Short mmCIF file of C-alpha atoms in Angstrom, two decimals:
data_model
loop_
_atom_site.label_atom_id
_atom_site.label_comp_id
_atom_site.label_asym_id
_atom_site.label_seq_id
_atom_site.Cartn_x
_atom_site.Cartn_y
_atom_site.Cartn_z
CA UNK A 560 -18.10 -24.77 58.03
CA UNK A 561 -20.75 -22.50 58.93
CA UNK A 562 -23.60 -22.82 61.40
CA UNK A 563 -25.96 -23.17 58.34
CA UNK A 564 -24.28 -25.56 56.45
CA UNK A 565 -24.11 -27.62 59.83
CA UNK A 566 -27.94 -28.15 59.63
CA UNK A 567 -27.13 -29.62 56.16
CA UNK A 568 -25.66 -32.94 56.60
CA UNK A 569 -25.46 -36.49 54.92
CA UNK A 570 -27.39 -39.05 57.10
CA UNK A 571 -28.76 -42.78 57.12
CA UNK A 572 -29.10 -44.42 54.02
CA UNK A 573 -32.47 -44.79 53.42
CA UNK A 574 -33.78 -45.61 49.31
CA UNK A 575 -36.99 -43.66 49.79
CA UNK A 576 -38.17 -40.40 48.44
CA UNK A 577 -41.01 -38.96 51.07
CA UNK A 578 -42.02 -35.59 51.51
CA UNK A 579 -41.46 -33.03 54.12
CA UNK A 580 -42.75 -34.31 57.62
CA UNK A 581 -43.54 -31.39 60.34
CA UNK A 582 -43.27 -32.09 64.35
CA UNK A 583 -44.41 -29.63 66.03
CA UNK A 584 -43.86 -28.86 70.05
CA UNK A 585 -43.90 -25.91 72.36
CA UNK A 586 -40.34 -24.56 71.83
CA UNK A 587 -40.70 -25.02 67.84
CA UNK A 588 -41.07 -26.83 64.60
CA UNK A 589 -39.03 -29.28 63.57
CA UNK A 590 -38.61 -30.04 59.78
CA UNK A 591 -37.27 -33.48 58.08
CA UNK A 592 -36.94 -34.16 54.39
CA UNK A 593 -35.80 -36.75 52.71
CA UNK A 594 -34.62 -36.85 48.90
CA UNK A 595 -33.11 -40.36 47.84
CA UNK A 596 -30.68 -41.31 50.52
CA UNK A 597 -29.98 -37.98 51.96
CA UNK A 598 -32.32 -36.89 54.69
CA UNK A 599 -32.16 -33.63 56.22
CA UNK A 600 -33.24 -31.43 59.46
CA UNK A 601 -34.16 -28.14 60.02
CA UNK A 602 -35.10 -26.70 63.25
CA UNK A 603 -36.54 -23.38 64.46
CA UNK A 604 -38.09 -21.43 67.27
CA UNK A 605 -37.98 -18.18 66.67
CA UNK A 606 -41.17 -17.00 66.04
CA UNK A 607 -41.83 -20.06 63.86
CA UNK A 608 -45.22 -18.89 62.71
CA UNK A 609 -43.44 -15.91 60.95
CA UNK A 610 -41.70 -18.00 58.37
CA UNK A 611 -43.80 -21.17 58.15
CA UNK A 612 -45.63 -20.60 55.19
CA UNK A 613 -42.73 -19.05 53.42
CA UNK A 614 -40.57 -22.19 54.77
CA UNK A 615 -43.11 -24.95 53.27
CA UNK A 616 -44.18 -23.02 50.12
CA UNK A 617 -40.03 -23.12 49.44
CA UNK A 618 -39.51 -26.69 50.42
CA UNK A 619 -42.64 -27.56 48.55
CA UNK A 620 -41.42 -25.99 45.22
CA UNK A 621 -37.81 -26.91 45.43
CA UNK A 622 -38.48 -30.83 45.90
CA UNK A 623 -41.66 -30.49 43.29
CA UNK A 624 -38.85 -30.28 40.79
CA UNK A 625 -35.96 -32.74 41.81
CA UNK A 626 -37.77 -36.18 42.68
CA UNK A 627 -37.58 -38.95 40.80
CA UNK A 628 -37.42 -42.37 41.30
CA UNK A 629 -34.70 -44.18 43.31
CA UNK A 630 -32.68 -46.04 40.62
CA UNK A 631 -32.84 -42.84 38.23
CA UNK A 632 -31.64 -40.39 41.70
CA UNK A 633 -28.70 -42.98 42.21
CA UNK A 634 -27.74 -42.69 38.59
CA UNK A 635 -27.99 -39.00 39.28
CA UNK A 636 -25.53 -39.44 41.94
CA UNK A 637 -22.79 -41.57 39.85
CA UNK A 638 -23.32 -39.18 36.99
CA UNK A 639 -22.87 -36.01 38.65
CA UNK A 640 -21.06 -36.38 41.92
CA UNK A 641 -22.39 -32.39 42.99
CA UNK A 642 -25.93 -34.26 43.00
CA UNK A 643 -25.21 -34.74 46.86
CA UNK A 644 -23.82 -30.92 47.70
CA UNK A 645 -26.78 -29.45 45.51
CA UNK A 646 -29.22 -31.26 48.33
CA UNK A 647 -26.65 -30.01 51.08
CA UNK A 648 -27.00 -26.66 49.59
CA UNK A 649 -30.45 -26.59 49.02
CA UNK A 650 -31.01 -27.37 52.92
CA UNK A 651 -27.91 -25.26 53.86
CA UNK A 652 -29.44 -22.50 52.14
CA UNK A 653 -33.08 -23.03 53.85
CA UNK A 654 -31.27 -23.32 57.08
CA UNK A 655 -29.17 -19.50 56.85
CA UNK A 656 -32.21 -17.96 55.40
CA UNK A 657 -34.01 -18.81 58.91
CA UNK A 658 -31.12 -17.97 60.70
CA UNK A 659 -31.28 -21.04 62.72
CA UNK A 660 -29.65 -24.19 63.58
CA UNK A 661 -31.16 -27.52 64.64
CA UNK A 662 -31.04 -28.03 68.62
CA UNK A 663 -29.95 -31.44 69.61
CA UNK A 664 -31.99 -31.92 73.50
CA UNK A 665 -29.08 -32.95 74.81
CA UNK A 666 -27.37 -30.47 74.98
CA UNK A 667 -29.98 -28.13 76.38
CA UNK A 668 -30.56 -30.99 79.16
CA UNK A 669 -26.91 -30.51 79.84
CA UNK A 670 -27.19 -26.70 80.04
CA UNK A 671 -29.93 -27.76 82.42
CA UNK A 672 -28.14 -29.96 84.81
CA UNK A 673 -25.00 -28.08 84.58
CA UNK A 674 -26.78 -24.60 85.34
CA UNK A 675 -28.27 -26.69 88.41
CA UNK A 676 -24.94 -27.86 89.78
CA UNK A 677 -23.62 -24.18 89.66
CA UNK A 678 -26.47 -22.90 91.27
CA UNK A 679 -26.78 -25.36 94.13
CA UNK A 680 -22.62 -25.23 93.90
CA UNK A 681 -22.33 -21.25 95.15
CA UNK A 682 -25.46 -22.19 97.79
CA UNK A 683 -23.23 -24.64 99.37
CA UNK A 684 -20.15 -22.24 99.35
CA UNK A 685 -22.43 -20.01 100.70
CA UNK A 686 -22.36 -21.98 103.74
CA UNK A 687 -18.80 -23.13 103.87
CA UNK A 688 -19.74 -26.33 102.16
CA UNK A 689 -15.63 -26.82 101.71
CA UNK A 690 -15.00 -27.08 105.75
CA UNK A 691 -17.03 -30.44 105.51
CA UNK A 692 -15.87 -33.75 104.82
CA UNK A 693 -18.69 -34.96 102.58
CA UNK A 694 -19.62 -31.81 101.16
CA UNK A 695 -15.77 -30.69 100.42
CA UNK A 696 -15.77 -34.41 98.29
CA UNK A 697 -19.32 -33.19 96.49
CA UNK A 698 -17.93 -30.03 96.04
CA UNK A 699 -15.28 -31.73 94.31
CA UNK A 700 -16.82 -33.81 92.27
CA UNK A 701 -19.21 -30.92 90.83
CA UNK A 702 -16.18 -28.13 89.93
CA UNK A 703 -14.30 -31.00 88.34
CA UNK A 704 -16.59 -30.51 85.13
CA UNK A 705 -19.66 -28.94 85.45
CA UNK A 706 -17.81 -25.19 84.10
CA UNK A 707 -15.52 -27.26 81.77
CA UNK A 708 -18.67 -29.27 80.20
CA UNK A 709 -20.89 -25.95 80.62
CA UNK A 710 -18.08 -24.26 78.19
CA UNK A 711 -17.51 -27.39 75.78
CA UNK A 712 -21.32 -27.14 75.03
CA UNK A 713 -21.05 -23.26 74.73
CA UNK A 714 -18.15 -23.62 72.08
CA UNK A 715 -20.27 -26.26 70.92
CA UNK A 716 -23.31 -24.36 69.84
CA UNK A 717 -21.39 -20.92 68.98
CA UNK A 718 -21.76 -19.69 65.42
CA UNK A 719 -19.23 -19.00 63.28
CA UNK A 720 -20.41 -15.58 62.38
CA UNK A 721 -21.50 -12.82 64.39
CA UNK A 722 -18.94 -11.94 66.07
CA UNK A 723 -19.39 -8.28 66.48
CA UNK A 724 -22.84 -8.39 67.49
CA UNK A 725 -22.40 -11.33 70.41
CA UNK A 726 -19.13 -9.36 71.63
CA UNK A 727 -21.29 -6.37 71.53
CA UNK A 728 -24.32 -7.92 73.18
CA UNK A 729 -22.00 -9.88 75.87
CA UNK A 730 -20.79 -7.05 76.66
CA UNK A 731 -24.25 -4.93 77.56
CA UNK A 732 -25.35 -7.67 79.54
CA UNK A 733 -21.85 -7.86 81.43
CA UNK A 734 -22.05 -3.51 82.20
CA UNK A 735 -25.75 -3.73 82.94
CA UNK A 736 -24.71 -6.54 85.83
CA UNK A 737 -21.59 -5.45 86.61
CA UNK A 738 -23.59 -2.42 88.49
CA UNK A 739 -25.89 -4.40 89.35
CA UNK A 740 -23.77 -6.23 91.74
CA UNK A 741 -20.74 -3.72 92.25
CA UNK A 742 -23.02 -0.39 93.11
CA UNK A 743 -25.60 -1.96 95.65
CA UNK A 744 -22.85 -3.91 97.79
CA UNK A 745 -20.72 -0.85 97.75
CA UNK A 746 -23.65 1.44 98.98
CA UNK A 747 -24.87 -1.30 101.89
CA UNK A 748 -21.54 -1.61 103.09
CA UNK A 749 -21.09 2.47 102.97
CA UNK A 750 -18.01 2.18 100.84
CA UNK A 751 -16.74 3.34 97.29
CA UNK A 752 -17.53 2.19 94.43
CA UNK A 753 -14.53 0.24 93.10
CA UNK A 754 -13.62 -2.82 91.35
CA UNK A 755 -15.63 -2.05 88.06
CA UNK A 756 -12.79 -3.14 85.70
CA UNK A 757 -12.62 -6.33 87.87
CA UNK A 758 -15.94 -9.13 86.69
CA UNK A 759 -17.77 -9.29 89.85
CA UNK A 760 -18.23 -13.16 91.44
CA UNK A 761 -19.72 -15.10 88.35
CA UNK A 762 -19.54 -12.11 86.16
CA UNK A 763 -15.93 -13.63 84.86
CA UNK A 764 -17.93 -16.44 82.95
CA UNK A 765 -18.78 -13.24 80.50
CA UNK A 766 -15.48 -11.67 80.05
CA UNK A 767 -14.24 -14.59 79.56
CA UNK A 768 -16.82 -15.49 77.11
CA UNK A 769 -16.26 -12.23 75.28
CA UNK A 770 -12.51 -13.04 75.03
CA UNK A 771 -13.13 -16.58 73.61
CA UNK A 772 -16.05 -15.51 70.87
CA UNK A 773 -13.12 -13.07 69.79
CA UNK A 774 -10.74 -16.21 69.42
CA UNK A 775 -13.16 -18.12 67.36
CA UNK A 776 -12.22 -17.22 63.75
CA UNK A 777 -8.67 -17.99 65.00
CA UNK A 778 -9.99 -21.15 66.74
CA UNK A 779 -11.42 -22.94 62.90
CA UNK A 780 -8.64 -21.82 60.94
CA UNK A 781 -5.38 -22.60 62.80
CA UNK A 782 -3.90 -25.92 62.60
CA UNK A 783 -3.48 -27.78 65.86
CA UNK A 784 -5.72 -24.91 67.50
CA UNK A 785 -6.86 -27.63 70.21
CA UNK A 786 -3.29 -28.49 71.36
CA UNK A 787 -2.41 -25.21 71.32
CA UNK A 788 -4.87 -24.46 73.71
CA UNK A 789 -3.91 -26.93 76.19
CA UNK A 790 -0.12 -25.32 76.04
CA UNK A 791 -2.05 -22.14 76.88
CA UNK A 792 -3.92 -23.12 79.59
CA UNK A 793 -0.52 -24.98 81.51
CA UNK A 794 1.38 -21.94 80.05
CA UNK A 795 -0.95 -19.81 81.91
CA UNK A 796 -0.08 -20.56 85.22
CA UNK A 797 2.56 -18.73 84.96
CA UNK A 798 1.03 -15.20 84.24
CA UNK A 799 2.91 -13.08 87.03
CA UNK A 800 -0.13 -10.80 87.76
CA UNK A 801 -3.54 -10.79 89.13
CA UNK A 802 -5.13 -13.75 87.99
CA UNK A 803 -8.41 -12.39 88.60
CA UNK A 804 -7.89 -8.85 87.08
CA UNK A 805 -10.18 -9.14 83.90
CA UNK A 806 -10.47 -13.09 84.54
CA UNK A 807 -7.28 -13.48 82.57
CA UNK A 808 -6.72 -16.75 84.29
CA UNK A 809 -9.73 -18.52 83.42
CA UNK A 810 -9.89 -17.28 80.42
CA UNK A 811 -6.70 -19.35 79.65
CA UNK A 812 -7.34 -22.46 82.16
CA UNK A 813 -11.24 -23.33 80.63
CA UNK A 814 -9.48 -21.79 76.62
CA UNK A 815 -9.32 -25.98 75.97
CA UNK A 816 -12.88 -26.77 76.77
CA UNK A 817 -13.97 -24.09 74.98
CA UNK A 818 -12.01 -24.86 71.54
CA UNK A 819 -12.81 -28.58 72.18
CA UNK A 820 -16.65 -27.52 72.05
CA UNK A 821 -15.83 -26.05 68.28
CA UNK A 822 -13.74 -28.72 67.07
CA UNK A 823 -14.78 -31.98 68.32
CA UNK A 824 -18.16 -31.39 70.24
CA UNK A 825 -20.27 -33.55 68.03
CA UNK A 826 -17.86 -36.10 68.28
CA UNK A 827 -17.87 -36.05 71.94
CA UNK A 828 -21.65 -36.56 72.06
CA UNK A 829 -21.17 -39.46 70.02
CA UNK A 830 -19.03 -41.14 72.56
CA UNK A 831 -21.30 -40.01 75.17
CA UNK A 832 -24.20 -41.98 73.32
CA UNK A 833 -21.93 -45.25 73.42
CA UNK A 834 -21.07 -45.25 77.18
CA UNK A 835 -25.07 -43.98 78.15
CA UNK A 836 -25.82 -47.91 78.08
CA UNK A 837 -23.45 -47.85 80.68
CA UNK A 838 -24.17 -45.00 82.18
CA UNK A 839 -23.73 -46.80 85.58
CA UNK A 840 -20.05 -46.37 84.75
CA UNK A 841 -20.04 -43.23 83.76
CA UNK A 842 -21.16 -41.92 87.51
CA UNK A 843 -18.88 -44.20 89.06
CA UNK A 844 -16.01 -42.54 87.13
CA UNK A 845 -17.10 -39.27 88.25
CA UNK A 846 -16.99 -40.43 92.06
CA UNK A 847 -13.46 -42.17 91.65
CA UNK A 848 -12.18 -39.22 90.54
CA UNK A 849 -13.34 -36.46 92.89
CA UNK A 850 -12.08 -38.93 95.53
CA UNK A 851 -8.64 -39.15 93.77
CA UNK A 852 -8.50 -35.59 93.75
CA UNK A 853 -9.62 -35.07 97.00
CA UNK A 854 -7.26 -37.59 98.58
CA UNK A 855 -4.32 -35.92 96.86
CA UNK A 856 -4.95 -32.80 98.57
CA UNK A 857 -5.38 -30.27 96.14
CA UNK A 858 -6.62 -27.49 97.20
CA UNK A 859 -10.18 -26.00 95.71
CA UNK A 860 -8.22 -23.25 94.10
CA UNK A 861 -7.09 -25.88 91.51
CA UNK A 862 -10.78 -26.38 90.72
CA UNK A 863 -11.63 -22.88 90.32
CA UNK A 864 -9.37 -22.38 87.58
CA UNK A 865 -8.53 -18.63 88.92
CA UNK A 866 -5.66 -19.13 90.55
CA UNK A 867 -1.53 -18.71 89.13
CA UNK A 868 1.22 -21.58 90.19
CA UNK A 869 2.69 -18.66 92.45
CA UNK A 870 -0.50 -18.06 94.11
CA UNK A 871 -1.35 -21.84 95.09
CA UNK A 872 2.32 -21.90 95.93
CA UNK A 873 3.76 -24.72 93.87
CA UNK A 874 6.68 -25.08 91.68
CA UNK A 875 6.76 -25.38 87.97
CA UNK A 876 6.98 -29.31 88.15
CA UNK A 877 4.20 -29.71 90.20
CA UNK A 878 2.21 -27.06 88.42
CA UNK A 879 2.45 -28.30 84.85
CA UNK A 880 1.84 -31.52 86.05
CA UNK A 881 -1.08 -31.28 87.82
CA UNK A 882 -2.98 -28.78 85.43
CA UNK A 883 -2.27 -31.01 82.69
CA UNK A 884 -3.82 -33.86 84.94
CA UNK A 885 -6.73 -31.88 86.02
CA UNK A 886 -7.39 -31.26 81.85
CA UNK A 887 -7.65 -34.79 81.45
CA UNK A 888 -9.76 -35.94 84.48
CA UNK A 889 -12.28 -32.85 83.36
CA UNK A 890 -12.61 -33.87 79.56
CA UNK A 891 -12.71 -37.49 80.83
CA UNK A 892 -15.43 -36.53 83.42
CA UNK A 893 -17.41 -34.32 81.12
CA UNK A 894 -17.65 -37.21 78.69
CA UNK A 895 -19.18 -39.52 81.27
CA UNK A 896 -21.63 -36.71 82.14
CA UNK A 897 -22.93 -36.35 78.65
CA UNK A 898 -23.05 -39.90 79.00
CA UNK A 899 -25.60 -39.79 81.63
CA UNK A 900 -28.29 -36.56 80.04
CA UNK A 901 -31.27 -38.03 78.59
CA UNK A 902 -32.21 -37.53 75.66
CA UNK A 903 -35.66 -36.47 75.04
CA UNK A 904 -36.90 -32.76 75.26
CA UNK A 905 -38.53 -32.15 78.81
CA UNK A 906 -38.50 -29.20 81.20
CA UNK A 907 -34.53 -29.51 81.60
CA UNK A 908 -34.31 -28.66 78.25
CA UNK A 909 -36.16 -25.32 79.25
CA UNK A 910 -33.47 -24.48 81.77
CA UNK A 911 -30.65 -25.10 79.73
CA UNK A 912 -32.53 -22.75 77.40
CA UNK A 913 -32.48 -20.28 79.76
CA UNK A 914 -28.97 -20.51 81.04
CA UNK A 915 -27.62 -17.41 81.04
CA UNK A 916 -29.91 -15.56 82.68
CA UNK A 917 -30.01 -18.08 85.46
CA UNK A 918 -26.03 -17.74 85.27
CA UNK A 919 -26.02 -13.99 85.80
CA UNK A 920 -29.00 -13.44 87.91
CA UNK A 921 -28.82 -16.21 90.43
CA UNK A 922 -25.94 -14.52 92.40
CA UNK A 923 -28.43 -12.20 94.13
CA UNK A 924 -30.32 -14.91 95.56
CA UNK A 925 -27.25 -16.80 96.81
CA UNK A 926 -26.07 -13.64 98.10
CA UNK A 927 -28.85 -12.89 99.86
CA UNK A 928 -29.19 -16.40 101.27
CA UNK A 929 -25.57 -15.84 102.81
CA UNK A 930 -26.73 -12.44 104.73
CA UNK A 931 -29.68 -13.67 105.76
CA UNK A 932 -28.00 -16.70 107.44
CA UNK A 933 -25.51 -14.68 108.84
CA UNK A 934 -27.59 -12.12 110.51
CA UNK A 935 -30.73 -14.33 111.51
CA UNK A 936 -29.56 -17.64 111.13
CA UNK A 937 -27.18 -19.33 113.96
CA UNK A 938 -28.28 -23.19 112.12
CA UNK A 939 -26.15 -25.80 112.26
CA UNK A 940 -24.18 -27.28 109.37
CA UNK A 941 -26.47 -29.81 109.03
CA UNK A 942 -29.49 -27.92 108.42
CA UNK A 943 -27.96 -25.10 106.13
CA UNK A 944 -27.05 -28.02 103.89
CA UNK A 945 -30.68 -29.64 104.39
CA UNK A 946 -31.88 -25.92 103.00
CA UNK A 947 -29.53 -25.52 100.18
CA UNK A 948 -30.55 -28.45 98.13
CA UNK A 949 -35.01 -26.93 97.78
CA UNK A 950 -33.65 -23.52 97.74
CA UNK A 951 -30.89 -24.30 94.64
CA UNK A 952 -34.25 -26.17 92.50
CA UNK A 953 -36.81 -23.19 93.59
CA UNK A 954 -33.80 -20.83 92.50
CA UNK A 955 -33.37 -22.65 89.12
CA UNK A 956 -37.11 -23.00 88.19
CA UNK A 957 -37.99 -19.56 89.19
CA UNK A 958 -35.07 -17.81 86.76
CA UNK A 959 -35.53 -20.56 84.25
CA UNK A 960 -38.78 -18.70 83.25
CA UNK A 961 -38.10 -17.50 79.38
CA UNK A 962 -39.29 -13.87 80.67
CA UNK A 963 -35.84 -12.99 82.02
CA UNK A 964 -33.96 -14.34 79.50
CA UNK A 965 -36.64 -12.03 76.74
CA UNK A 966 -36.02 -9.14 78.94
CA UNK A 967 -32.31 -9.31 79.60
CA UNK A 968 -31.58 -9.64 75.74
CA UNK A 969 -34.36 -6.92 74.75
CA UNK A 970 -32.52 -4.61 76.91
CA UNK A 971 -29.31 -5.56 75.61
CA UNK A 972 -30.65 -5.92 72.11
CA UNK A 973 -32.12 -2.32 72.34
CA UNK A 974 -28.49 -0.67 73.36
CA UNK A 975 -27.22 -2.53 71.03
CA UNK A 976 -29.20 -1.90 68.07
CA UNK A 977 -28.54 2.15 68.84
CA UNK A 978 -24.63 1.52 69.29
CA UNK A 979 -24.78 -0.26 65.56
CA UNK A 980 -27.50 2.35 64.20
CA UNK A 981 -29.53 0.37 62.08
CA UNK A 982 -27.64 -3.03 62.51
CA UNK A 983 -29.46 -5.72 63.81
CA UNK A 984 -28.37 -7.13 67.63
#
């Protein structure tokens, strides 16, 4: 199914005929129709002004021709079971011709927390958050799921087609920061440049991203794709090399999350929207099970998903076991954090909008948190943690401006337009 026929879908069962209704709001337009019991929803915001006119005049014309009264449309129906599909196809069609799909808040609040929890995650490993007691169990709790939900809701969202051009356009953005990182360290610290074949900190989050948009055609047209990814990920552990060389090992570990995302993310959020009226529950989960984990005595490298069997030094037993366990208690735990996002379209919605450019550019703040508290900064524990918590919001709100993410995909959309000639980035 592709990404346009996804904004085409069969819903409610209302036995009116009304005409196109228009909400509009500052990140879009939003379009329902609704012809005899099928209602349908388009939305868009790019540039919205550009295809309006075009957009109503062709919705306007289309349904000018096919309504009809409600007894005579369900007679339609039973008469000519493509009655249903031709609606489908109608919106389907509407939907590729714009190019867009219709964002669900949700998920963009998700983006929004999740991007938050990173962010104020590498602050507090900034500080050797794992030597403390109480931070080492938040620190738990937040790697159990915020990069396997983060993923799910990328796999989620990714289009079916495209490939070349996201691949192409991941991979700008992962050069341009890959020196952006690699060549001013090496120069401060008067050293070589080296490691450029090797994703720098939370670079691997795009390699890995490339590796997985490659997968996708794979990922919708092999049966059992899902399981197979879970053998993967346990079957992983045993790669013999460097699991960090090319971020082969995450790539592997977070493959289920991201292949759950494009199989059975909207069913997910469905389950989500049962347990939010108990989304007491749902946070209490989260907190049994980063104690669990915590009290078992696994170390963080578990978490990080980087990390072989050989190099956290188990045996095969104990390895299989355990990453098979940690699978669960993240897809479990990811669930009861959908379960607590709300659901209306605020500013969170704006940072998960903005996610990636948060994701790649927020290093250099945390990094320069880090020298400046080791150089200036002799604080106590206490009130490096006290500092963490402002500086990971002021961090977030600050990169969650759209201008960096318009800038960092202009300059990757430029490079990549002249690597494709005249193809479109």
């Amino acid at each position: 199914m592709t990404s346009s026929h996804r904004c085409a879908q069969r819903w409610g069962s209302s036995q009116t005929i009304q005409r196109f209704v228009c909400f509009e709001g500052r990140s879009g337009r939003v379009l329902h129709f609704r012809q005899g019991q099928f209602r349908f929803g388009v939305a868009f915001t790019d540039n919205p002004s550009t295809y309006w006119s075009k957009f109503a005049g062709r919705i306007d014309g289309v349904f000018s021709k096919t309504k009809q009264s409600t007894e005579s449309h369900q007679k339609a129906t039973r008469a000519n079971p493509t009655t249903e599909n031709s609606y489908k196809n109608v919106a389907a069609s509407l939907c590729g011709e714009l190019g867009t799909y219709m964002r669900d808040p949700r998920i963009d609040n998700a983006k929004g927390v999740l991007i938050l929890l990173v962010v104020l995650g590498h602050y507090l490993e900034a500080i050797n958050g794992w030597g403390d007691r109480y931070l080492s169990l938040f620190l738990t709790a937040i790697y159990m799921f915020h990069m396997p939900a983060f993923i799910f809701l990328v796999g989620m969202t990714t289009k079916q087609e495209g490939h070349r051009t996201r691949v192409l356009k991941f991979g700008i953005i992962l050069v341009m920061f890959q020196l952006a990182y690699v060549v001013p360290i090496s120069i401060i610290n008067g050293e070589r440049v080296v490691g450029l074949f090797q994703p720098y900190w939370v670079l691997w989050f795009l390699l890995s991203l490339i590796f997985w948009t490659l997968l996708t055609p794979l990922i919708v047209t092999v049966r059992y794709a899902f399981v197979m990814s879970i053998a993967v990920a346990i079957i992983g552990g045993f790669y013999p090399g460097d699991g960090y060389q090319f971020s082969i090992m995450r790539t592997l570990t977070f493959l289920p999350f991201f292949v759950g995302g494009i199989l059975y993310g909207q069913r997910a959020i469905t389950v989500s929207q049962i347990l939010s009226t108990r989304w007491y529950l749902a946070v209490a989960f989260l907190g049994v099970a980063a104690v669990t984990i915590k009290l078992w005595g696994l170390e963080k490298g578990w978490l990080y998903g980087s990390f072989t069997y050989a190099r956290l030094g188990v045996d095969t037993l104990f390895g299989t076991l355990t990453r098979a366990a940690l699978l669960i208690a993240s897809f479990a735990s990811l669930i009861a954090f959908l379960a607590c996002i709300p659901t209306k379209r605020g500013f969170l919605s704006t940072i998960g909008q903005n996610s990636l450019a948060i994701f790649v550019i927020h290093g250099f703040f945390v990094l320069i948190f880090q020298e400046a508290i080791t150089r200036y900064g002799p604080l106590s524990l206490h009130w490096r943690s006290a500092l963490v918590v402002p500086l990971s919001l002021i961090t977030t709100v600050v990169l969650a401006n759209p201008i960096y993410s318009r800038t960092i995909q202009a300059f990757a959309g430029s490079i990549g337009k002249r690597l494709l000639w005249d193809r479109k980035l």
